[in-house]
């Protein structure tokens, strides 16, 4: 059962042309951004456009060699050099160390773009702390990274200029149906194995939306700082994300619905940089750079708080 109308899904697969383009991005000289998973795909394109606009870009990746290759290619394309930040989202200890290293190197942070993600890794793969890998990378690792960097985002903001957390979800959240969330499925249990890798992906994106909405509420209540959080679906985009799907299916998808990689950066760059996006704290954006409506059950406040408290408890000790 899909929790979205035919029209919502049709618009997701065939969105109208974007009214916003990279050319609309403001000058970002003096601004600092982190892009997780910046070495490839949508993240790399996001780094490229930020560099073109003069932003200081920290390309966060788990592999130094892949990051260095991407940084060299981006320099070739833009003339600007991104900085490498080592970040393995599948290990909370490594996430803590990465955030602390960043804070020791940069006194400001204007944009935290939580873009990295995995889809359908082998079911036996878990995080260093024993969580489902997809939940661990897409949700928990980013959750801790955000918590660790929030104080810096707060001090960088002021009453005139907000700082932003952009958390990349997916239209996959519409397809998650195993509700209410069974917390056993976040750990290595038989019920998680039964759920299967595709549902574990849609579950992780459903949770991202829940937490994105909840975080927006918490941030809105904080009168002393000006940080906003936007979550979004980047669109159906050609990338390595689909590498574990059957190649014939990927070929058909590329032919029917997948758009060029660069288009995947539109919605997240709009969220991170457009002055008009400052009104979208706690909101879900759909492609391309438009306000969207997430799965209705992501809005359940009791479930949001339960998940928030669960994540806070899990990352305790790494803060
Ligand atoms: N492509 C689409 O159609 C689509 C649709 C909806 C949502 N999304 C979302 O968009 C985001 C970007 O995806 P993409 O399409 O650009 O996919 P991609 O090309 O596969 O890129 C994923 C990025 O995440 C990184 N990553 C994976 N595991 C990590 C870990 N443990 N620690 C740190 N980084 C890790 C990857 O690093 P490695 O290179 O080292 O693996 C890579 O840089 C993801 O959150 C994805 O779920 C994509």
CSV table of C-alpha atoms and ligand atoms in Angstrom, one decimal:
chain,number,residue,atom,x,y,z
A,1,UNK,CA,0.0,0.0,0.0
A,2,UNK,CA,1.4,3.4,-1.0
A,3,UNK,CA,0.6,6.4,1.2
A,4,UNK,CA,0.4,9.0,-1.5
A,5,UNK,CA,-2.2,9.9,-4.1
A,6,UNK,CA,-1.7,8.9,-7.7
A,7,UNK,CA,-1.2,12.6,-8.5
A,8,UNK,CA,1.6,12.9,-5.8
A,9,UNK,CA,3.4,9.9,-7.3
A,10,UNK,CA,2.9,11.1,-10.8
A,11,UNK,CA,4.4,14.5,-10.0
A,12,UNK,CA,7.3,12.7,-8.2
A,13,UNK,CA,8.1,10.6,-11.3
A,14,UNK,CA,7.4,13.4,-13.8
A,15,UNK,CA,7.9,16.7,-12.0
A,16,UNK,CA,7.3,20.0,-13.9
A,17,UNK,CA,10.4,21.9,-14.9
A,18,UNK,CA,12.2,23.7,-12.1
A,19,UNK,CA,11.6,27.4,-11.6
A,20,UNK,CA,14.9,27.6,-9.8
A,21,UNK,CA,18.3,26.9,-11.2
A,22,UNK,CA,22.0,26.9,-10.1
A,23,UNK,CA,22.3,30.4,-11.7
A,24,UNK,CA,19.8,31.6,-9.1
A,25,UNK,CA,22.1,30.7,-6.2
A,26,UNK,CA,23.4,33.7,-4.3
A,27,UNK,CA,27.1,34.4,-4.1
A,28,UNK,CA,28.5,32.2,-1.3
A,29,UNK,CA,31.9,33.8,-0.7
A,30,UNK,CA,32.7,33.6,3.0
A,31,UNK,CA,30.2,30.7,3.6
A,32,UNK,CA,31.2,27.3,4.8
A,33,UNK,CA,29.4,24.0,3.8
A,34,UNK,CA,29.8,20.3,4.6
A,35,UNK,CA,28.4,17.9,2.0
A,36,UNK,CA,28.3,14.3,3.2
A,37,UNK,CA,28.9,11.7,0.5
A,38,UNK,CA,30.4,14.5,-1.6
A,39,UNK,CA,32.7,12.3,-3.6
A,40,UNK,CA,30.2,11.0,-6.1
A,41,UNK,CA,26.7,11.3,-7.5
A,42,UNK,CA,24.4,14.0,-6.3
A,43,UNK,CA,26.8,15.0,-3.5
A,44,UNK,CA,29.6,15.7,-5.9
A,45,UNK,CA,27.4,17.9,-8.1
A,46,UNK,CA,26.3,19.7,-5.0
A,47,UNK,CA,30.0,20.4,-4.1
A,48,UNK,CA,30.6,21.6,-7.6
A,49,UNK,CA,27.9,24.2,-7.7
A,50,UNK,CA,28.8,25.4,-4.2
A,51,UNK,CA,32.4,25.8,-5.3
A,52,UNK,CA,31.4,27.8,-8.4
A,53,UNK,CA,29.6,30.2,-6.1
A,54,UNK,CA,32.7,30.8,-3.9
A,55,UNK,CA,31.7,28.6,-1.0
A,56,UNK,CA,34.3,26.9,1.2
A,57,UNK,CA,33.3,23.3,0.7
A,58,UNK,CA,34.2,20.4,3.0
A,59,UNK,CA,33.7,17.2,1.1
A,60,UNK,CA,32.9,14.5,3.7
A,61,UNK,CA,33.6,11.0,2.6
A,62,UNK,CA,34.6,7.7,4.1
A,63,UNK,CA,37.3,7.0,1.6
A,64,UNK,CA,40.2,9.4,1.3
A,65,UNK,CA,41.3,8.1,-2.1
A,66,UNK,CA,37.8,8.5,-3.5
A,67,UNK,CA,37.5,12.0,-2.0
A,68,UNK,CA,40.9,13.1,-3.3
A,69,UNK,CA,39.9,11.9,-6.8
A,70,UNK,CA,36.7,13.9,-6.6
A,71,UNK,CA,38.5,17.0,-5.3
A,72,UNK,CA,40.9,16.8,-8.2
A,73,UNK,CA,38.1,16.5,-10.7
A,74,UNK,CA,36.2,19.3,-9.1
A,75,UNK,CA,39.2,21.5,-9.2
A,76,UNK,CA,39.6,20.7,-12.9
A,77,UNK,CA,36.0,21.7,-13.5
A,78,UNK,CA,35.7,24.8,-11.3
A,79,UNK,CA,39.2,26.0,-10.5
A,80,UNK,CA,38.4,25.7,-6.8
A,81,UNK,CA,39.5,23.2,-4.3
A,82,UNK,CA,37.2,21.4,-1.8
A,83,UNK,CA,38.6,20.3,1.5
A,84,UNK,CA,38.5,16.6,2.6
A,85,UNK,CA,36.8,15.6,5.8
A,86,UNK,CA,36.9,11.9,6.7
A,87,UNK,CA,33.5,10.6,7.8
A,88,UNK,CA,32.3,7.1,8.1
A,89,UNK,CA,28.6,7.3,9.0
A,90,UNK,CA,28.4,3.6,9.8
A,91,UNK,CA,30.4,4.1,13.0
A,92,UNK,CA,29.2,6.5,15.7
A,93,UNK,CA,32.8,6.8,17.1
A,94,UNK,CA,34.1,7.8,13.7
A,95,UNK,CA,31.2,10.3,13.3
A,96,UNK,CA,32.1,11.9,16.6
A,97,UNK,CA,35.7,12.2,15.7
A,98,UNK,CA,34.9,13.7,12.3
A,99,UNK,CA,32.7,16.4,13.8
A,100,UNK,CA,35.3,17.2,16.4
A,101,UNK,CA,38.0,17.4,13.8
A,102,UNK,CA,35.8,19.7,11.7
A,103,UNK,CA,35.2,22.0,14.8
A,104,UNK,CA,38.9,22.2,15.4
A,105,UNK,CA,39.5,23.3,11.9
A,106,UNK,CA,36.6,25.6,11.1
A,107,UNK,CA,35.2,28.4,13.3
A,108,UNK,CA,32.0,28.6,11.3
A,109,UNK,CA,29.5,26.3,9.5
A,110,UNK,CA,26.6,27.8,7.4
A,111,UNK,CA,25.3,24.7,5.6
A,112,UNK,CA,25.3,21.0,6.7
A,113,UNK,CA,24.1,19.0,3.7
A,114,UNK,CA,23.4,15.4,4.9
A,115,UNK,CA,23.4,13.8,1.5
A,116,UNK,CA,25.2,10.5,1.9
A,117,UNK,CA,23.1,7.3,1.7
A,118,UNK,CA,23.0,3.6,1.0
A,119,UNK,CA,20.3,1.6,-0.6
A,120,UNK,CA,19.9,-2.2,-0.3
A,121,UNK,CA,23.3,-3.2,1.0
A,122,UNK,CA,23.6,-7.0,1.7
A,123,UNK,CA,21.2,-7.8,4.6
A,124,UNK,CA,24.0,-9.0,6.9
A,125,UNK,CA,25.8,-5.7,6.9
A,126,UNK,CA,25.5,-3.8,10.2
A,127,UNK,CA,27.0,-0.6,11.7
A,128,UNK,CA,30.0,-0.8,14.0
A,129,UNK,CA,27.4,-0.5,16.9
A,130,UNK,CA,25.2,-3.3,15.5
A,131,UNK,CA,22.4,-1.4,13.9
A,132,UNK,CA,20.9,-2.0,10.5
A,133,UNK,CA,23.4,-0.5,8.1
A,134,UNK,CA,20.9,1.5,6.1
A,135,UNK,CA,19.3,3.0,9.2
A,136,UNK,CA,22.8,3.5,10.6
A,137,UNK,CA,24.2,5.5,7.7
A,138,UNK,CA,21.1,7.3,6.4
A,139,UNK,CA,19.7,8.1,9.9
A,140,UNK,CA,21.8,7.5,13.0
A,141,UNK,CA,25.2,8.6,11.7
A,142,UNK,CA,23.7,11.8,10.3
A,143,UNK,CA,21.7,12.3,13.5
A,144,UNK,CA,24.8,12.3,15.6
A,145,UNK,CA,26.7,14.4,13.1
A,146,UNK,CA,23.9,17.0,13.3
A,147,UNK,CA,23.9,16.9,17.1
A,148,UNK,CA,27.6,17.4,17.2
A,149,UNK,CA,27.6,20.3,14.7
A,150,UNK,CA,24.5,22.0,15.9
A,151,UNK,CA,26.3,24.3,18.4
A,152,UNK,CA,28.5,25.6,15.6
A,153,UNK,CA,25.6,26.1,13.3
A,154,UNK,CA,23.9,28.0,16.1
A,155,UNK,CA,26.9,30.3,16.8
A,156,UNK,CA,27.4,30.9,13.1
A,157,UNK,CA,23.7,32.0,12.7
A,158,UNK,CA,22.5,35.4,13.7
A,159,UNK,CA,19.2,37.2,13.7
A,160,UNK,CA,19.6,38.3,10.1
A,161,UNK,CA,21.2,35.2,8.6
A,162,UNK,CA,20.0,31.6,9.2
A,163,UNK,CA,22.3,28.5,9.0
A,164,UNK,CA,20.8,25.4,7.5
A,165,UNK,CA,20.7,21.6,7.9
A,166,UNK,CA,19.6,19.9,4.7
A,167,UNK,CA,18.7,16.2,5.1
A,168,UNK,CA,18.2,14.2,2.0
A,169,UNK,CA,15.3,11.8,2.2
A,170,UNK,CA,13.5,10.2,-0.7
A,171,UNK,CA,10.2,9.5,-2.3
A,172,UNK,CA,10.9,6.0,-0.9
A,173,UNK,CA,9.2,7.3,2.3
A,174,UNK,CA,5.8,7.1,0.5
A,175,UNK,CA,6.3,3.3,0.0
A,176,UNK,CA,7.0,2.4,3.7
A,177,UNK,CA,4.1,0.5,5.0
A,178,UNK,CA,5.4,-1.4,8.1
A,179,UNK,CA,3.8,0.9,10.5
A,180,UNK,CA,4.0,1.8,13.4
A,181,UNK,CA,7.8,1.4,13.2
A,182,UNK,CA,9.0,-1.8,14.7
A,183,UNK,CA,12.1,-0.9,16.6
A,184,UNK,CA,13.4,-4.5,16.4
A,185,UNK,CA,13.9,-3.8,12.7
A,186,UNK,CA,16.6,-1.2,13.5
A,187,UNK,CA,18.8,-3.9,15.0
A,188,UNK,CA,20.1,-7.3,13.9
A,189,UNK,CA,16.9,-9.4,14.4
A,190,UNK,CA,14.9,-12.0,12.4
A,191,UNK,CA,12.1,-9.5,11.8
A,192,UNK,CA,14.6,-7.1,10.2
A,193,UNK,CA,15.9,-9.8,7.9
A,194,UNK,CA,12.3,-10.7,7.0
A,195,UNK,CA,11.6,-7.0,6.2
A,196,UNK,CA,14.2,-7.1,3.5
A,197,UNK,CA,16.6,-4.5,2.1
A,198,UNK,CA,14.2,-2.5,0.0
A,199,UNK,CA,11.8,-1.9,2.9
A,200,UNK,CA,14.8,-1.1,5.2
A,201,UNK,CA,15.7,1.7,2.7
A,202,UNK,CA,12.1,3.1,2.6
A,203,UNK,CA,12.0,2.8,6.4
A,204,UNK,CA,15.3,4.8,6.8
A,205,UNK,CA,13.8,7.6,4.6
A,206,UNK,CA,10.5,7.6,6.4
A,207,UNK,CA,12.4,8.0,9.6
A,208,UNK,CA,14.5,10.8,8.1
A,209,UNK,CA,11.3,12.7,7.3
A,210,UNK,CA,9.9,12.1,10.8
A,211,UNK,CA,13.1,13.4,12.4
A,212,UNK,CA,13.3,16.3,10.0
A,213,UNK,CA,9.9,17.5,10.9
A,214,UNK,CA,10.6,17.1,14.6
A,215,UNK,CA,13.9,18.8,14.5
A,216,UNK,CA,12.2,21.7,12.7
A,217,UNK,CA,9.9,22.1,15.7
A,218,UNK,CA,12.8,22.1,18.2
A,219,UNK,CA,14.8,24.6,16.2
A,220,UNK,CA,11.7,26.9,15.8
A,221,UNK,CA,11.4,27.0,19.6
A,222,UNK,CA,15.0,28.1,20.1
A,223,UNK,CA,14.8,31.9,20.3
A,224,UNK,CA,18.5,32.3,20.8
A,225,UNK,CA,19.7,31.0,17.4
A,226,UNK,CA,18.5,30.9,13.8
A,227,UNK,CA,19.1,27.4,12.4
A,228,UNK,CA,16.6,25.8,10.1
A,229,UNK,CA,16.3,22.2,8.9
A,230,UNK,CA,14.8,21.1,5.6
A,231,UNK,CA,14.4,17.5,4.3
A,232,UNK,CA,13.7,16.6,0.7
A,233,UNK,CA,13.5,14.2,-2.1
A,234,UNK,CA,16.2,15.0,-4.7
A,235,UNK,CA,14.2,13.2,-7.6
A,236,UNK,CA,14.8,10.0,-9.5
A,237,UNK,CA,18.4,10.5,-10.5
A,238,UNK,CA,21.1,8.5,-12.3
A,239,UNK,CA,23.7,7.5,-9.8
A,240,UNK,CA,25.6,4.6,-8.1
A,241,UNK,CA,22.7,4.3,-5.6
A,242,UNK,CA,21.1,1.7,-7.8
A,243,UNK,CA,24.2,-0.4,-8.2
A,244,UNK,CA,22.7,-3.3,-6.3
A,245,UNK,CA,19.5,-3.5,-8.4
A,246,UNK,CA,19.4,-5.9,-11.4
A,247,UNK,CA,21.1,-4.1,-14.4
A,248,UNK,CA,18.1,-4.7,-16.7
A,249,UNK,CA,15.9,-2.9,-14.2
A,250,UNK,CA,18.3,0.0,-13.9
A,251,UNK,CA,18.5,0.3,-17.7
A,252,UNK,CA,14.7,0.5,-17.9
A,253,UNK,CA,14.6,3.0,-15.1
A,254,UNK,CA,17.3,5.1,-16.8
A,255,UNK,CA,15.2,5.1,-19.9
A,256,UNK,CA,11.9,5.8,-18.3
A,257,UNK,CA,12.4,8.0,-15.2
A,258,UNK,CA,16.0,8.6,-14.1
A,259,UNK,CA,17.2,12.2,-14.7
A,260,UNK,CA,20.8,13.4,-15.2
A,261,UNK,CA,22.9,13.4,-12.0
A,262,UNK,CA,23.2,17.2,-11.9
A,263,UNK,CA,19.5,17.6,-11.6
A,264,UNK,CA,19.6,15.8,-8.2
A,265,UNK,CA,21.5,18.8,-6.8
A,266,UNK,CA,18.8,21.3,-7.6
A,267,UNK,CA,16.4,20.7,-4.6
A,268,UNK,CA,19.1,20.4,-2.0
A,269,UNK,CA,21.0,23.5,-3.2
A,270,UNK,CA,17.7,25.4,-3.2
A,271,UNK,CA,17.1,24.2,0.4
A,272,UNK,CA,20.7,25.1,1.4
A,273,UNK,CA,21.1,28.5,-0.3
A,274,UNK,CA,18.0,30.1,-1.6
A,275,UNK,CA,16.8,33.1,0.5
A,276,UNK,CA,13.2,32.1,-0.1
A,277,UNK,CA,13.8,28.6,1.4
A,278,UNK,CA,14.4,30.2,4.8
A,279,UNK,CA,10.6,29.9,5.4
A,280,UNK,CA,10.8,26.1,5.0
A,281,UNK,CA,12.0,25.1,8.4
A,282,UNK,CA,10.7,21.5,9.1
A,283,UNK,CA,9.3,21.2,5.6
A,284,UNK,CA,9.6,18.5,3.0
A,285,UNK,CA,10.7,19.6,-0.5
A,286,UNK,CA,10.0,17.6,-3.7
A,287,UNK,CA,11.7,17.9,-7.0
A,288,UNK,CA,12.5,20.3,-8.3
A,289,UNK,CA,12.8,22.8,-5.4
A,290,UNK,CA,9.1,22.8,-4.5
A,291,UNK,CA,7.2,22.4,-1.3
A,292,UNK,CA,5.9,18.8,-1.0
A,293,UNK,CA,3.7,16.7,1.2
A,294,UNK,CA,5.3,13.8,2.9
A,295,UNK,CA,3.7,10.5,4.0
A,296,UNK,CA,0.9,11.6,6.3
A,297,UNK,CA,2.1,9.2,9.1
A,298,UNK,CA,5.5,10.9,9.3
A,299,UNK,CA,3.6,13.8,10.9
A,300,UNK,CA,2.5,11.7,13.9
A,301,UNK,CA,4.0,13.7,16.8
A,302,UNK,CA,4.0,10.8,19.3
A,303,UNK,CA,5.9,8.6,16.8
A,304,UNK,CA,8.3,11.4,16.0
A,305,UNK,CA,9.2,12.0,19.6
A,306,UNK,CA,9.6,8.3,20.3
A,307,UNK,CA,12.1,8.0,17.4
A,308,UNK,CA,13.9,11.2,18.4
A,309,UNK,CA,14.2,9.9,22.0
A,310,UNK,CA,15.4,6.6,20.7
A,311,UNK,CA,18.2,8.2,18.6
A,312,UNK,CA,19.2,10.5,21.4
A,313,UNK,CA,19.6,7.4,23.7
A,314,UNK,CA,21.6,5.5,21.1
A,315,UNK,CA,24.1,8.4,20.4
A,316,UNK,CA,24.5,9.2,24.1
A,317,UNK,CA,28.1,8.5,24.9
A,318,UNK,CA,29.3,9.8,21.5
A,319,UNK,CA,28.2,13.4,22.1
B,1,LIG,N1,19.6,8.7,-7.0
B,1,LIG,C1,18.3,8.8,-6.7
B,1,LIG,O1,17.5,8.6,-7.5
B,1,LIG,C2,17.9,9.2,-5.3
B,1,LIG,C3,16.5,9.2,-5.1
B,1,LIG,C4,16.1,9.6,-3.8
B,1,LIG,C5,17.0,9.9,-2.8
B,1,LIG,N2,18.3,9.8,-3.1
B,1,LIG,C6,19.2,10.1,-2.0
B,1,LIG,O2,20.2,11.0,-2.4
B,1,LIG,C7,21.4,10.8,-1.7
B,1,LIG,C8,22.6,10.8,-2.6
B,1,LIG,O3,22.5,9.6,-3.4
B,1,LIG,P1,23.2,9.4,-4.8
B,1,LIG,O4,22.1,9.0,-5.7
B,1,LIG,O5,24.1,10.5,-5.1
B,1,LIG,O6,23.9,8.0,-4.5
B,1,LIG,P2,25.4,7.6,-4.6
B,1,LIG,O7,26.0,8.0,-5.9
B,1,LIG,O8,25.4,6.1,-4.3
B,1,LIG,O9,26.2,8.4,-3.4
B,1,LIG,C9,26.0,8.0,-2.1
B,1,LIG,C10,27.1,8.6,-1.3
B,1,LIG,O10,27.0,8.2,0.1
B,1,LIG,C11,28.2,7.8,0.6
B,1,LIG,N3,28.2,6.8,1.6
B,1,LIG,C12,27.7,5.6,1.6
B,1,LIG,N4,27.9,4.9,2.8
B,1,LIG,C13,28.6,5.8,3.6
B,1,LIG,C14,29.2,5.8,4.9
B,1,LIG,N5,29.1,4.7,5.7
B,1,LIG,N6,29.8,6.9,5.3
B,1,LIG,C15,29.9,8.0,4.6
B,1,LIG,N7,29.4,8.1,3.3
B,1,LIG,C16,28.8,7.0,2.8
B,1,LIG,C17,28.9,7.1,-0.7
B,1,LIG,O11,30.3,6.9,-0.5
B,1,LIG,P3,31.1,5.8,-1.3
B,1,LIG,O12,31.3,6.4,-2.7
B,1,LIG,O13,32.3,5.6,-0.5
B,1,LIG,O14,30.2,4.6,-1.4
B,1,LIG,C18,28.5,8.2,-1.7
B,1,LIG,O15,29.4,9.3,-1.6
B,1,LIG,C19,21.2,9.6,-0.8
B,1,LIG,O16,20.9,9.9,0.5
B,1,LIG,C20,20.1,8.9,-1.5
B,1,LIG,O17,19.4,8.0,-0.7
B,1,LIG,C21,18.8,9.4,-4.3
